[in-house]
Each structure stands twice: as C-alpha cells, then as structure tokens.
Amino acid sequence: MAPSASFGRDSEEKAKLPADRSGIDGECETPSVSSDGDERGTWGNHMEFFLSCLGFAVGLGNVWRFPYLCYRNGGGAFLIPYVFFLVFAGVPMFFLELSFGQFAGTGPITIWRVAPMFKGVGFAMVMISFLVCIYYNVIISYILHYLFASFTSVLPWITCTNDYNTDDCVEGGQVKMAFEMYKCNNIGGDYFNGTCFNATMNATAAMMNETLLNTNFTRVSPTEEYWKHFVLQISDGIDDMGGISWSLTLCNLLGWIVVFFSLVKGVKSSGKVVYFTATFPYIVLFILLIRGLTLDGAMDGVWFYIKPDWSRLAHPKVWMDAAVQIFYSLGAAWGSLITMSSYNRFNNNCYRDALIISVSNCATSVFAGFVIFSVIGFMAHEIGVPVGDVIDQGPGLAFVAYPEAVSLLPISPLWAILFFFMLFTLGLDSQFGMLEAVLSGLIDEFPTILRPNKTWFTLAICVLQFLLALPMVSQGGIYLLTMVDWYSAGVSLMIVAVTECLVLAWLYGCDRFYDNIKMMLGSYPSIWWKICWKVITPVVLLGILLFTMVNHSPVTYGKYEYPGWADSLGWLMAMASVVNIPVFAIISLVQAKGTFMERLRAVTQPTAEWGPALNRDRDLDLSEPELNEKGVPVIDIVPTKDEEKIDLSKSMERISTV
C-alpha cells in the first residue's frame, strides 16, 4: 500500500491530535455524542445538519428583501442575473465552506491551521457574527412584540383612534374617501356623502380634475403609526436616544432565553430544535399562499411581481443587486457554514448538501415572493392604490405593509399569528447559526479553559449580547440598529470572503483541497469547481466588493440623515473585524523563526495539526487500492474498540474449550 496522506509541514512530526469523536467508532450513519469521544460532539444524524444549514440560509431576507428586489429590478427578468450569480459565486462558496469545515472538523478560528498567517480571517468571521447577533435578536424582539399583540380579537394596529395616532392617520378602508376630502378642501369645497359641495365658482369640473391630479395627498396608515409611535416610540434622531422600551426589552430577553436553551448543549440541543424551526416556515408560507391566491386583486400583485422588464438587465445595479442578495442569502464567510459542517461525520456527502441547500434557499425566495405579492395585491385592491405604492422591503414590509394587508383579511388575528410566528422561527435559525459560529470558534481555539465550562460560557455570551442591545431598544434604538446593520457586515464581510477564497484556492492550492475532498467523498469533484474557486468566484467577489465601496453612501433611515460622527463610528465598527486579518498576520510573522522569507513560508503552510479531527480519518489512503490475484481491492480494516473486545472474548472462549 502507498503511504497515507500527510497534512502538516513535516509528516514525521506528530502533534497531539484531538480525541476521536465517538459515534464514528460505532455506527457511522447516526453518530452521537459520547463523553468517551470528542467533547465537540456530532450531529445526531444527517437530517439535523441539513435542516440547520437550510434554516440558517433561509432567513428573514428571503421573505422581506428578495420579493422587493425582484419587483424593483425587472420582475421575472431579475431571475437571470440571480441564477447566474448562484451558479458562479453562491454554490461554489457554499461547497467550499462545507467541505472546508467538514474536512477539518473544527471551528472557524482553529481551522486556519491550514495557513496560520490568516488566522485573523477566523477571528474576523467570529467578530462579524457577534456584532450581527446583537441587533438580529432585537429584530426578533420586534417580531415577538407583534406576535403577542396578535392574540386579540381586534388587531391593535388597524385603527386611528389611539392616543399615539396623529391627524394624518387614515384607515385602509377610508383611503379613497380621505383622498376625495383632501382634494375637495383644497378647492374650497365641503365634502359630504361622496360629493364635493360649495366649491368656488372658478372650480369648474375641468379645473377641479386638474387640481385633483396635482394634489399631494399624504396618507399615513395606522400600521405605520403603530410601528413608529407605539412599538419603537421613535425619537427625532440618533442624538436623542431617549428612554428604554420595557416591552421590547422583555421581548429581547425572551428571545435570548430561547436561544440559550436551544444552544446550551451545542448541536445535541439545536439539532433537535431545527426539526420544527426549519420546517414550520414552509408550512405557513404554503398556507398563506393558498389563502392569498383566493383574494381579490391577488393576481394583480403576482403579475406585478413576475412581469419581466428585459430592459432592466442593461443596468449594472440590477446585476450587483442579484450578486449581493445571493451572497448574503446563502451565508458564506460568516463562519456558520464552517461550524455546522465541522460537526458532520467525515464521509458525509457535503457536495450533495451544498447543491440541494443552495438551490432550496433560492427557490424559497422566489416562492416567498408569490406569498407576499398575492396578499399585497389584495391590500392594494382594497384601499384603491397601485401595488407599487404599498410594497416595501425590510422592516417596512414585515411591520407595516404586510400587517396592514393581514388586517384586511377575515379572522385577521389568526393570519397575523401565523405570519409573525413564521418570522420568529426564520429569525431563530439564522441566530442559531451565527451564535454557534461565535461559541464554537472561541471554544475550539481555547478548549482547555472554555470547553469544560461551555454552559456558563454560552450563558455569558448571551447575557453580554443582551446588555449590549439595550441601547437598541430605546427610543432612538432603531437608528443605532440601522447603523450597525449598515456597516457591521457589508464591506468587511466581502473582504473576509475574498481572502478566504484566495487563500484556499491559491495559497493552500486547489490540488491539495481536491485531495482532501476525495478523502471525504471517495472521488474528485469535477474541474468546474477548481475553475470557479481559482478564477470566477474571486473575480465575482472582488467585483461585488469594488461595486459596494464605489457606490457606498452614508447610512440613512428613511429620510433621516445621520450626523458625520455616526458615519465615522460605523466605519470603525466595520474595520473592527477586518483589522484582525493584518494584526494576526503580523503576530504570526513575529513569532516565527528564521529570515523573513523563511518565516513567510512557515506561516503560509499548514501546521502539523492541520487535517481531519479524527486520527483514523487522518490515516486514510489517497492512492489506488492494491488488488489481489482476482483483481479485488485489498482493504485493511481496523477494528473498533468494541470489535476488538468481541474478538478477544471469542478467542478466550476458544482457548477455554481446548
């Protein structure tokens, strides 16, 4: 037999390796966590991993961002650049990270034994996920607030008779009448029972029509005022943070309690939770679609969503919107995909998983668009305005447009409960993935200190992030949340992704990476992935990065423009993660020995510890197997500990009978 593969700089150097993960010593199909094996644990079965990855990739953006982008960028024509970037950037990065994490079996920091100079990439991933987790749970607290408010016979955001409402508030069914009243008053008339009386003599029918066309009627919906004046209690700007909203604080606390108990035992607990949280959204989306398509005006909304405008494909921004949406939707470079795949059994078919999950994620986005636009079309029909006047994205869709649309349905509290509970489960899955990347990354890097105290460390991180989020649940919190969202995972995430792809494809080398994949899957992937990783995907990622930087604009919230110091603070926050890359590169060079070139070679080559986490997996042979005289492969089978005990007991029985 040919010698087994070596992974480190010196194949003769044998560093102490992590203990074997039990469960692979026994039944491979359903590995389990055992105190006798590696304390990291593994997924209970393949379905837990699949649903966790799917739940992480399918997040809030699939529901509240993609449908709006599709409508704004040419409807059905937008699917062309969307699929293009899925094939050339999305799936290659997804497959790269799944195979990278599964091969090494460790977190996003320790995994950079593959090239120690770039350990800062791992710390940057953890920092980005940490920052996003803070405000992401605040969004979950908004969702919980609406969910609890929906348990009533009459939804609280459908009337204009509350203390917080203004004179501009107009209920949905009264939009047409309010508009006519506004126009009649503008020409000096009195509006009564659908007719404008006592208009001035100059207000002839023709002049009246012209005046009506030129009026600037502004309607504020009760759902918008409920969102701004009751839920957020919004202040005038980031300079005025105001007091803390205790209802949002309690919802944020509840969100962190759910997250903590879901992750307290690592993949042993989160792997069970995702059976519900990853599948429930699809059930609700299907129910909402069936209900939505039966409503008046639904098909107008759907056609508005998919109507192709081929001329939009000539605009570069359409292509960049598709690229950015694909990249952020699939969740590459956050460290989460590396973390989740690191808990896989070594020979899991990560290639199959990458294809199915990435395609399912994009299909979910398209499917969610039909759900959203069918109900938004009904809303536009009911209040008598164009679909384009009521569609929105982000919080504007989740907390203003869609709640108002739901309020017009029969048994509206039921549909509101289903919708917000669906958003809650979508948010939880993404939060699980990001926080697990933080926990696993730090615990794997400092196992002696943190692994024995994993429960307390998980609790400490959750409490810390809850405290850091308190300013975001104040009256000016939405401004701070928007700023963190604007800068924390924008340019910095793209820099991390480009660095990761270039290091693995060029520094570590695609040939070596292909060998690693063959060890796991039993065969080499096609040359297509090598072309993508070395050329196409880095070019696409660099293009997105450059486009993002060139077209960067200071943070805004609606029409509110932030002061200059807020923009500077945002850039400092963005650089707080990226700065880890050069800092750790310098540290590794300083700690290495020899001349500068010797140090550079040393810190850009895999360490002796690099390779599969299990000793038995490190000894897998990359060469073609030997054949016996009958042409059958000769395979050396290493018995497990249990098999050795059985063989020994049988031998003792035979000896005792002699």
XYZ file of C-alpha atoms in Angstrom:
658
model
C 0.000 0.000 0.000
C 1.183 3.543 -0.686
C 1.922 5.772 2.293
C -1.023 7.656 3.777
C -1.509 11.348 3.188
C 0.310 13.932 5.268
C -1.226 17.301 6.084
C 1.323 19.356 8.008
C 4.674 20.863 7.121
C 6.503 17.774 8.396
C 4.919 14.389 8.014
C 7.294 12.955 10.626
C 6.182 15.478 13.206
C 3.276 14.075 15.154
C 1.487 16.643 17.216
C -1.095 15.753 19.786
C -4.414 15.461 17.960
C -7.939 15.923 19.235
C -9.557 12.837 20.680
C -11.718 10.754 18.374
C -15.383 11.682 18.138
C -17.235 8.678 19.335
C -20.138 7.655 17.226
C -17.824 7.240 14.227
C -16.210 4.364 16.106
C -19.591 2.698 16.052
C -22.494 3.320 13.720
C -21.474 5.819 11.025
C -24.956 6.652 9.876
C -26.064 8.083 13.199
C -23.039 9.403 15.073
C -23.766 10.548 18.582
C -22.065 12.487 21.318
C -20.199 10.497 23.924
C -18.107 11.517 26.882
C -15.587 8.905 25.808
C -15.057 10.632 22.488
C -14.504 14.162 21.365
C -16.356 16.635 23.539
C -17.314 18.748 20.489
C -19.904 16.166 19.543
C -21.512 15.495 16.164
C -24.978 15.832 14.673
C -27.397 13.131 15.775
C -27.994 12.347 12.094
C -27.639 13.889 8.675
C -31.109 15.452 8.745
C -30.165 17.635 11.733
C -27.242 19.085 9.803
C -29.277 19.542 6.638
C -32.114 21.359 8.407
C -29.694 23.508 10.409
C -27.921 24.654 7.241
C -31.203 25.185 5.428
C -32.635 27.126 8.358
C -29.528 29.301 8.571
C -29.532 30.056 4.840
C -33.285 30.664 4.635
C -33.703 33.737 6.802
C -35.726 36.912 7.066
C -34.120 38.310 3.905
C -35.770 35.611 1.799
C -39.177 36.918 2.831
C -38.722 40.646 3.269
C -35.957 41.575 0.818
C -35.886 39.281 -2.234
C -39.516 39.917 -3.381
C -38.906 43.671 -3.325
C -35.607 43.344 -5.235
C -37.279 41.157 -7.832
C -40.060 43.711 -8.391
C -37.660 46.681 -8.466
C -35.171 45.048 -10.841
C -37.331 43.787 -13.656
C -39.623 41.160 -12.162
C -39.064 37.781 -13.789
C -36.079 39.182 -15.709
C -34.257 39.541 -12.362
C -34.057 35.752 -12.128
C -31.458 35.710 -14.924
C -28.702 37.566 -13.014
C -29.907 35.877 -9.810
C -29.340 32.369 -11.195
C -26.110 33.493 -12.877
C -24.541 34.532 -9.583
C -25.972 31.482 -7.839
C -24.045 29.245 -10.251
C -20.790 31.216 -10.416
C -20.485 32.525 -6.853
C -23.150 31.245 -4.472
C -22.886 27.479 -4.852
C -19.050 27.438 -5.225
C -18.608 29.374 -1.956
C -21.212 27.220 -0.231
C -19.481 23.997 -1.329
C -16.072 25.440 -0.423
C -17.073 26.215 3.157
C -18.995 22.991 3.761
C -16.099 20.826 2.564
C -13.530 23.016 4.376
C -15.308 22.712 7.729
C -16.181 19.041 7.353
C -12.608 18.068 6.481
C -11.010 19.824 9.456
C -13.773 19.167 11.989
C -13.113 22.347 13.934
C -14.383 25.907 14.327
C -13.780 28.966 12.123
C -10.697 30.163 14.065
C -8.776 26.943 14.709
C -9.418 25.789 11.156
C -6.830 28.320 9.937
C -4.100 25.880 10.842
C -4.331 25.482 7.088
C -2.428 28.803 6.835
C -1.629 30.263 10.296
C -0.853 33.688 8.867
C -4.553 34.081 8.117
C -5.978 33.105 11.484
C -7.278 36.665 11.606
C -9.829 35.657 8.956
C -11.372 33.320 11.519
C -11.418 35.996 14.201
C -12.995 38.404 11.704
C -15.759 35.866 10.997
C -16.446 35.498 14.709
C -16.444 39.274 15.239
C -18.890 39.882 12.380
C -21.259 37.174 13.624
C -21.002 38.542 17.181
C -21.962 42.071 16.098
C -24.830 40.908 13.908
C -26.207 38.636 16.652
C -26.692 41.701 18.867
C -29.077 43.538 16.568
C -30.565 40.426 14.977
C -32.086 39.450 18.298
C -33.557 42.947 18.587
C -35.347 42.286 15.295
C -36.591 39.032 16.839
C -37.879 41.104 19.779
C -39.906 43.249 17.334
C -41.384 40.069 15.899
C -42.251 38.753 19.374
C -43.936 42.043 20.235
C -46.191 41.769 17.164
C -46.775 38.075 17.814
C -48.035 38.693 21.351
C -50.093 41.692 20.186
C -51.837 39.436 17.656
C -53.508 37.364 20.378
C -56.611 39.519 20.427
C -59.999 39.691 18.737
C -59.143 43.008 17.043
C -55.605 43.719 15.882
C -54.269 46.849 17.626
C -52.718 48.393 14.521
C -55.837 48.762 12.377
C -57.452 51.886 13.912
C -56.570 55.570 14.105
C -58.323 56.188 17.441
C -55.382 55.501 19.752
C -53.560 58.075 21.874
C -50.417 57.829 19.751
C -52.177 58.425 16.392
C -51.798 61.709 14.505
C -54.211 63.688 12.334
C -52.574 62.214 9.187
C -53.653 58.685 10.091
C -56.145 57.167 7.649
C -57.523 53.651 7.975
C -57.269 51.338 4.977
C -60.934 51.282 4.003
C -61.146 55.073 4.138
C -58.267 55.932 1.807
C -60.436 56.785 -1.201
C -62.780 58.934 0.899
C -59.885 60.705 2.650
C -58.278 61.475 -0.697
C -61.506 62.952 -2.079
C -61.996 65.019 1.080
C -58.454 66.321 0.800
C -58.939 67.366 -2.810
C -62.325 68.946 -2.143
C -60.968 71.008 0.723
C -58.129 72.203 -1.499
C -60.608 73.933 -3.825
C -62.681 75.456 -1.036
C -65.485 72.888 -1.047
C -67.277 70.800 1.552
C -67.195 67.027 1.159
C -70.325 65.086 2.087
C -71.527 61.602 1.155
C -69.122 61.236 -1.748
C -69.842 64.684 -3.253
C -67.917 67.988 -3.141
C -70.346 70.899 -2.419
C -69.985 74.691 -2.337
C -66.789 74.797 -4.358
C -65.691 78.209 -5.563
C -67.091 79.411 -8.888
C -63.699 79.064 -10.537
C -63.556 75.433 -9.662
C -65.135 74.124 -12.822
C -65.154 70.428 -13.486
C -62.101 70.647 -15.726
C -60.182 72.795 -13.265
C -61.193 70.530 -10.453
C -59.908 67.455 -12.232
C -56.626 69.212 -12.965
C -56.341 70.305 -9.376
C -57.064 66.843 -8.129
C -54.337 65.393 -10.289
C -51.820 67.865 -8.911
C -52.673 67.470 -5.250
C -50.037 65.984 -2.958
C -52.042 63.770 -0.647
C -50.007 62.047 2.051
C -51.642 59.132 3.798
C -50.158 57.605 6.941
C -51.504 54.150 7.704
C -52.388 53.092 11.256
C -49.892 50.238 10.963
C -47.083 52.731 10.263
C -48.044 54.862 13.242
C -48.338 51.759 15.427
C -44.815 50.758 14.359
C -43.242 54.172 14.832
C -45.142 55.682 17.744
C -46.138 52.644 19.813
C -43.598 49.886 19.189
C -40.478 51.995 18.596
C -41.658 55.199 20.304
C -39.175 56.674 17.856
C -37.181 59.803 18.703
C -36.025 62.534 16.335
C -32.597 61.021 15.680
C -29.570 59.134 16.962
C -28.614 62.203 19.022
C -31.743 61.654 21.111
C -31.697 58.073 22.382
C -34.461 58.671 24.935
C -35.669 56.065 27.389
C -35.773 52.269 27.098
C -38.879 50.461 25.898
C -39.519 47.852 28.553
C -41.839 45.830 26.354
C -39.103 45.431 23.734
C -36.546 44.761 26.477
C -38.630 41.882 27.823
C -39.161 40.524 24.309
C -35.419 40.736 23.689
C -34.787 38.906 26.969
C -37.251 36.188 25.983
C -35.521 35.833 22.622
C -32.163 35.305 24.293
C -33.648 32.778 26.720
C -34.958 30.727 23.796
C -31.599 30.978 22.012
C -29.661 29.990 25.143
C -31.678 26.872 25.888
C -31.555 25.886 22.223
C -27.745 26.081 22.121
C -26.802 25.189 25.689
C -25.869 21.627 24.713
C -24.459 22.567 21.322
C -25.633 20.505 18.382
C -27.248 17.996 20.726
C -29.947 20.553 21.551
C -30.015 22.806 18.479
C -30.148 19.757 16.198
C -33.484 18.802 17.735
C -34.969 22.317 17.698
C -34.430 22.774 13.942
C -36.821 19.920 13.147
C -39.538 22.439 13.962
C -37.975 25.843 13.283
C -36.666 24.914 9.820
C -39.831 23.214 8.566
C -42.600 25.322 10.104
C -41.952 28.376 7.856
C -42.618 26.277 4.750
C -45.951 25.106 6.159
C -47.007 28.681 6.936
C -45.827 30.010 3.573
C -47.866 27.347 1.809
C -50.975 28.164 3.878
C -50.555 31.899 3.276
C -50.090 31.310 -0.456
C -53.295 29.286 -0.748
C -55.198 31.936 1.202
C -53.582 34.796 -0.701
C -54.389 33.457 -4.149
C -58.088 33.293 -3.277
C -58.265 37.042 -2.528
C -59.481 39.776 -4.842
C -56.577 41.548 -6.520
C -54.120 38.745 -5.713
C -53.269 38.055 -9.343
C -52.593 41.756 -9.905
C -49.992 41.562 -7.182
C -48.467 38.341 -8.537
C -48.253 39.764 -12.067
C -46.687 42.917 -10.659
C -44.058 40.624 -9.060
C -43.148 38.447 -12.037
C -43.823 40.752 -15.012
C -40.486 40.785 -16.876
C -38.883 44.070 -17.808
C -35.995 42.953 -20.001
C -34.637 46.489 -20.376
C -33.604 46.424 -16.708
C -30.919 43.842 -17.499
C -28.890 46.588 -19.175
C -28.415 48.324 -15.804
C -25.302 47.241 -13.829
C -27.039 47.815 -10.491
C -29.527 45.050 -11.269
C -26.683 42.566 -11.609
C -24.994 43.802 -8.456
C -28.248 43.566 -6.509
C -28.540 39.947 -7.610
C -24.926 39.199 -6.640
C -25.235 40.812 -3.213
C -28.549 39.069 -2.500
C -27.126 35.653 -3.429
C -24.029 36.175 -1.315
C -25.781 37.354 1.828
C -28.664 34.940 1.486
C -26.504 31.805 1.392
C -24.460 32.960 4.393
C -20.881 32.455 3.201
C -17.964 33.966 5.192
C -19.912 34.245 8.457
C -18.180 31.185 9.918
C -21.533 29.463 10.408
C -21.287 27.057 7.467
C -17.784 26.034 8.560
C -19.043 25.493 12.100
C -22.105 23.452 11.200
C -20.242 21.247 8.724
C -17.460 20.655 11.271
C -19.916 18.538 13.295
C -20.506 16.198 10.332
C -19.182 12.694 10.017
C -16.090 12.727 7.849
C -17.563 10.973 4.816
C -20.801 12.953 4.653
C -21.691 13.939 1.083
C -21.213 17.692 1.501
C -21.247 18.128 -2.293
C -24.837 16.925 -2.466
C -25.786 19.063 0.533
C -24.259 22.201 -0.997
C -26.276 21.811 -4.189
C -29.592 20.964 -2.532
C -29.438 23.615 0.211
C -28.299 26.475 -2.013
C -30.922 25.748 -4.667
C -33.626 25.269 -1.999
C -32.689 28.605 -0.465
C -33.148 30.456 -3.754
C -36.345 28.583 -4.572
C -37.708 29.616 -1.168
C -37.013 33.269 -2.002
C -38.994 33.008 -5.240
C -41.799 31.116 -3.505
C -41.995 33.716 -0.717
C -42.399 36.408 -3.379
C -45.664 34.842 -4.557
C -46.886 34.726 -0.948
C -46.050 38.368 -0.250
C -47.324 39.836 -3.507
C -50.597 37.910 -3.526
C -51.571 39.490 -0.200
C -50.078 42.896 -1.092
C -52.122 42.824 -4.329
C -55.256 42.242 -2.267
C -54.341 45.154 0.003
C -53.819 47.490 -2.968
C -57.203 46.414 -4.367
C -58.984 47.037 -1.070
C -57.628 50.538 -0.398
C -57.647 51.587 -4.064
C -53.970 52.353 -4.668
C -51.361 50.853 -7.059
C -49.373 47.850 -5.842
C -46.169 49.829 -6.180
C -47.422 52.305 -3.567
C -47.778 49.699 -0.830
C -44.891 47.268 -1.424
C -41.802 47.754 0.708
C -38.756 45.843 1.938
C -37.157 45.006 5.279
C -38.940 46.235 8.424
C -41.246 48.331 6.230
C -42.678 45.129 4.751
C -42.657 42.982 7.907
C -44.009 45.551 10.355
C -46.046 47.971 8.199
C -47.194 46.758 4.770
C -47.871 43.069 5.455
C -49.557 43.592 8.867
C -51.919 46.079 7.244
C -52.662 43.611 4.462
C -53.327 40.863 7.016
C -55.636 43.176 8.951
C -57.975 43.298 5.928
C -58.461 39.509 5.932
C -61.298 37.704 7.686
C -60.115 36.253 11.018
C -57.124 38.595 10.767
C -55.581 37.695 14.192
C -55.088 34.095 13.035
C -53.160 35.130 9.918
C -51.128 37.640 11.920
C -50.162 34.950 14.452
C -49.101 32.567 11.684
C -47.117 35.254 9.858
C -45.180 36.527 12.872
C -44.565 33.064 14.270
C -43.126 32.136 10.883
C -40.817 35.187 11.033
C -39.836 34.183 14.572
C -38.728 30.701 13.502
C -36.900 32.107 10.452
C -35.013 34.517 12.699
C -34.168 31.856 15.262
C -32.500 29.538 12.748
C -30.237 32.314 11.460
C -29.443 33.363 15.031
C -28.557 29.769 15.931
C -26.073 29.571 13.061
C -24.345 32.873 13.798
C -24.107 32.386 17.560
C -22.866 28.807 17.184
C -20.060 30.171 14.995
C -19.067 32.531 17.820
C -19.251 29.856 20.513
C -17.592 27.064 18.549
C -14.892 29.369 17.194
C -13.802 30.545 20.643
C -14.259 27.206 22.432
C -12.227 25.301 19.826
C -9.491 27.939 19.990
C -9.331 27.906 23.807
C -10.567 24.385 24.649
C -8.763 23.973 27.978
C -10.470 26.972 29.528
C -13.818 27.137 27.770
C -14.877 23.597 26.869
C -15.289 22.363 30.477
C -17.377 25.485 31.149
C -19.320 25.578 27.881
C -22.711 26.088 29.539
C -21.505 29.048 31.568
C -19.639 30.487 28.591
C -22.771 30.243 26.430
C -24.763 31.969 29.170
C -22.116 34.703 29.495
C -22.173 35.435 25.744
C -25.986 35.592 25.701
C -26.078 37.930 28.719
C -23.347 40.135 27.230
C -25.176 40.493 23.938
C -28.449 41.201 25.713
C -26.793 44.041 27.646
C -25.105 45.432 24.521
C -28.513 45.510 22.812
C -30.183 47.674 25.484
C -29.464 50.942 23.624
C -31.178 49.409 20.562
C -34.476 49.026 22.418
C -34.515 52.671 23.445
C -36.499 55.371 21.661
C -33.546 56.093 19.400
C -32.626 52.423 19.130
C -33.832 51.951 15.559
C -31.244 54.495 14.389
C -28.457 52.612 16.159
C -29.710 49.253 14.886
C -29.808 50.552 11.313
C -26.261 51.892 11.624
C -24.904 48.565 12.942
C -26.748 46.703 10.186
C -25.389 49.131 7.570
C -21.712 48.708 8.491
C -21.111 45.541 10.520
C -21.497 43.016 7.697
C -21.056 44.960 4.490
C -17.594 45.682 3.111
C -15.969 43.722 5.954
C -17.813 40.522 5.061
C -16.807 40.838 1.414
C -13.121 41.289 2.373
C -13.286 38.149 4.510
C -14.908 36.152 1.692
C -12.366 37.248 -0.919
C -9.453 36.459 1.415
C -10.846 33.036 2.302
C -11.371 32.060 -1.332
C -7.929 33.255 -2.478
C -6.063 31.578 0.395
C -7.692 28.188 -0.121
C -7.581 28.258 -3.936
C -4.096 29.703 -4.454
C -2.052 29.507 -1.255
C -3.198 26.141 0.061
C -3.927 25.097 -3.503
C -6.901 23.579 -5.276
C -4.987 20.361 -5.918
C -4.466 19.735 -2.212
C -8.039 20.793 -1.481
C -9.263 18.337 -4.142
C -7.265 15.597 -2.408
C -8.993 16.493 0.853
C -12.414 16.267 -0.791
C -11.540 12.895 -2.311
C -10.680 11.599 1.157
C -14.183 12.500 2.289
C -16.263 11.662 -0.781
C -14.189 8.909 -2.357
C -13.719 10.723 -5.672
C -12.538 14.050 -7.014
C -15.113 16.742 -7.834
C -15.259 17.966 -11.419
C -12.793 20.549 -12.719
C -15.638 23.081 -12.765
C -15.173 23.820 -9.056
C -11.452 24.394 -9.482
C -12.146 26.936 -12.239
C -14.706 28.686 -10.030
C -12.543 28.772 -6.890
C -9.395 29.957 -8.663
C -10.841 32.437 -11.168
C -14.577 33.027 -11.496
C -15.682 33.239 -7.855
C -12.819 35.515 -6.681
C -13.460 37.835 -9.642
C -17.180 37.976 -8.819
C -16.480 38.624 -5.133
C -13.946 41.338 -5.941
C -16.468 42.892 -8.316
C -19.110 42.975 -5.571
C -16.576 44.449 -3.128
C -15.481 47.194 -5.512
C -19.063 47.988 -6.506
C -20.060 48.193 -2.830
C -17.190 50.544 -1.991
C -17.622 52.776 -5.048
C -21.368 53.103 -4.536
C -21.194 53.433 -0.770
C -23.399 56.100 0.714
C -23.637 57.220 4.348
C -26.212 55.442 6.467
C -29.793 56.717 6.373
C -33.074 55.684 7.991
C -35.896 56.606 5.667
C -35.475 60.342 5.060
C -33.352 60.810 8.190
C -29.683 61.568 7.513
C -27.164 60.636 10.189
C -24.586 63.103 11.537
C -20.984 62.763 10.368
C -19.763 61.197 13.609
C -22.243 58.306 13.170
C -20.798 57.500 9.748
C -17.267 57.538 11.218
C -18.370 55.286 14.075
C -19.886 52.888 11.558
C -16.637 52.600 9.619
C -14.729 51.961 12.851
C -17.161 49.151 13.617
C -16.683 47.695 10.122
C -12.912 47.798 10.461
C -13.013 46.260 13.971
C -13.477 42.840 12.368
C -11.285 43.261 9.277
C -8.327 44.606 11.280
C -7.894 41.109 12.738
C -6.531 39.901 9.390
C -3.386 42.106 9.227
C -2.900 42.072 13.030
C -2.720 38.275 13.267
C -0.613 38.111 10.107
C 1.966 40.385 11.724
C 1.845 38.455 15.005
C 2.439 35.137 13.224
C 5.415 36.566 11.318
C 6.939 37.983 14.502
C 6.547 34.702 16.392
C 8.065 32.598 13.590
C 11.826 31.957 13.416
C 14.407 32.451 10.692
C 14.812 35.010 7.941
C 11.812 36.934 6.657
C 11.308 34.548 3.728
C 11.668 31.513 5.990
C 9.088 32.992 8.345
C 6.760 33.795 5.469
C 6.989 30.242 4.136
C 6.424 28.824 7.603
C 3.264 30.794 8.371
C 1.681 30.254 4.956
C 1.968 26.452 5.074
C -0.326 24.093 7.020
C 0.788 23.234 10.539
C 1.413 19.671 11.693
C -2.000 19.714 13.405
C -3.862 20.551 10.189
C -6.076 17.765 8.907
C -9.094 15.716 9.929
C -10.022 15.852 13.610
C -10.128 12.050 13.915
C -6.918 10.068 13.965
C -8.480 7.292 11.893
C -9.532 9.788 9.209
C -6.022 11.225 9.003
C -4.710 7.784 8.082
C -6.941 7.402 5.022
C -5.010 6.474 1.858
C -5.261 8.685 -1.222
C -3.688 6.151 -3.578
C -5.453 3.497 -5.616
C -6.003 0.317 -3.544
C -3.908 -2.807 -4.062
C -5.549 -5.646 -6.000
C -5.233 -9.339 -5.187
C -4.758 -12.026 -7.791
C -8.501 -11.933 -8.574
C -8.490 -8.181 -9.138
C -10.354 -7.447 -5.904
C -9.167 -4.444 -3.825
C -7.284 -5.393 -0.695
C -8.611 -3.315 2.207
C -7.103 -3.237 5.676
C -9.951 -2.957 8.152
C -9.024 -1.514 11.519
C -11.379 -2.941 14.150
C -13.048 -0.595 16.592
C -12.563 -0.959 20.337
C -15.868 -2.810 20.671
C -14.909 -5.177 17.825
C -11.545 -5.832 19.498
C -13.345 -6.721 22.735
C -15.671 -9.112 20.877
C -12.754 -10.783 19.035
C -10.825 -11.123 22.314
C -13.780 -12.654 24.115
C -14.288 -15.168 21.271
C -10.610 -16.080 21.391
C -10.818 -16.655 25.144
C -13.853 -18.887 24.619
C -11.965 -20.983 22.076
C -8.957 -21.253 24.426
C -11.170 -22.325 27.336
C -12.683 -25.157 25.287
C -9.322 -26.621 24.329
